[in-house]
Tab-separated table of C-alpha atoms in Angstrom:
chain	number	residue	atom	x	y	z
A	9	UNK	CA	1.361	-19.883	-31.580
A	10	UNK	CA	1.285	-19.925	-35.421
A	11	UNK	CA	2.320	-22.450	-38.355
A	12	UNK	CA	6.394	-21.083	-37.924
A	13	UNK	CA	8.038	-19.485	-35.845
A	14	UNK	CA	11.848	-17.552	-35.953
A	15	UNK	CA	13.523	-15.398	-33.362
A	16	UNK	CA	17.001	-13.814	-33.560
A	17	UNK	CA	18.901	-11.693	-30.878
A	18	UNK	CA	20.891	-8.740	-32.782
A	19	UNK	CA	23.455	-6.999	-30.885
A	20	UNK	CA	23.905	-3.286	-31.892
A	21	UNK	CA	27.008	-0.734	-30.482
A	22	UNK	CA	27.226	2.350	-31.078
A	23	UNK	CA	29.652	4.900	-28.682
A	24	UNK	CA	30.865	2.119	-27.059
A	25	UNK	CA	27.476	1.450	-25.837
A	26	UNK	CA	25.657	-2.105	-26.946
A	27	UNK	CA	22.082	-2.838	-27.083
A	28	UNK	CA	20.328	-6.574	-27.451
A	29	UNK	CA	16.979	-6.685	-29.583
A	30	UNK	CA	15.211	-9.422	-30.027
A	31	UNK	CA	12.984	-9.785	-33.336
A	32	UNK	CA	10.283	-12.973	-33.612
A	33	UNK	CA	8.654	-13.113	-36.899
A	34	UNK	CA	5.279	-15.766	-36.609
A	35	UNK	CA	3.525	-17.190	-39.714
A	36	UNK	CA	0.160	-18.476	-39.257
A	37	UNK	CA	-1.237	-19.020	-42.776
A	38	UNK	CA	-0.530	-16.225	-44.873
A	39	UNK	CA	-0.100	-13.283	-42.674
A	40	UNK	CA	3.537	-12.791	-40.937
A	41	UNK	CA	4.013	-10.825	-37.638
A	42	UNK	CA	7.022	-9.310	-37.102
A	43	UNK	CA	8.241	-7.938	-33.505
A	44	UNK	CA	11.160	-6.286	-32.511
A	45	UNK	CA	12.334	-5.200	-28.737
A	46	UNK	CA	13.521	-6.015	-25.667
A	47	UNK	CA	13.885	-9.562	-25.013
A	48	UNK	CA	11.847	-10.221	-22.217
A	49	UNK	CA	8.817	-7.587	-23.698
A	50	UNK	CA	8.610	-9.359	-27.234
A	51	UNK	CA	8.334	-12.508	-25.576
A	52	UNK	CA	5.182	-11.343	-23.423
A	53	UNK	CA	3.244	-9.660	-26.222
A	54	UNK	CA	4.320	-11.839	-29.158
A	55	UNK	CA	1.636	-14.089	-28.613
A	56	UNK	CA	-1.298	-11.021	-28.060
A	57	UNK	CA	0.162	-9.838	-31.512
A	58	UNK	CA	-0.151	-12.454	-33.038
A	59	UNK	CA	-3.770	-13.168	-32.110
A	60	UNK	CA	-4.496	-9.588	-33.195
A	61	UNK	CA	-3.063	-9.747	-36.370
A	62	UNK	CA	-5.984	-12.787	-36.881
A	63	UNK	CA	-8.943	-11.194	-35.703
A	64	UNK	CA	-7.844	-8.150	-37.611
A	65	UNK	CA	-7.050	-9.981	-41.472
């Protein structure tokens, strides 16, 4: 998908509540994409944003 690639799952709670977000930052060159969400959501647009972010720079 790019040159590097690093994901981390971050585990908020608040009210006794907890939430998982996943975050996937992509290099490809010199331009970094960051995305931040749902698991399963991140991992189906990550690779859309990322070819965005290319046409776009």
């Amino acid at each position: 998908m790019g040159d590097e690639r690093w994901s981390l799952l971050l585990t908020f709670t608040a009210g006794g509540r907890s939430s998982v977000v996943k975050q996937t930052a992509v290099r490809t060159g010199t331009v970094v994409v960051v995305i931040s969400g749902s698991s399963a959501l991140v991992d189906a647009h990550a690779e859309k944003a990322v070819a965005k972010a290319r046409v776009n720079r």
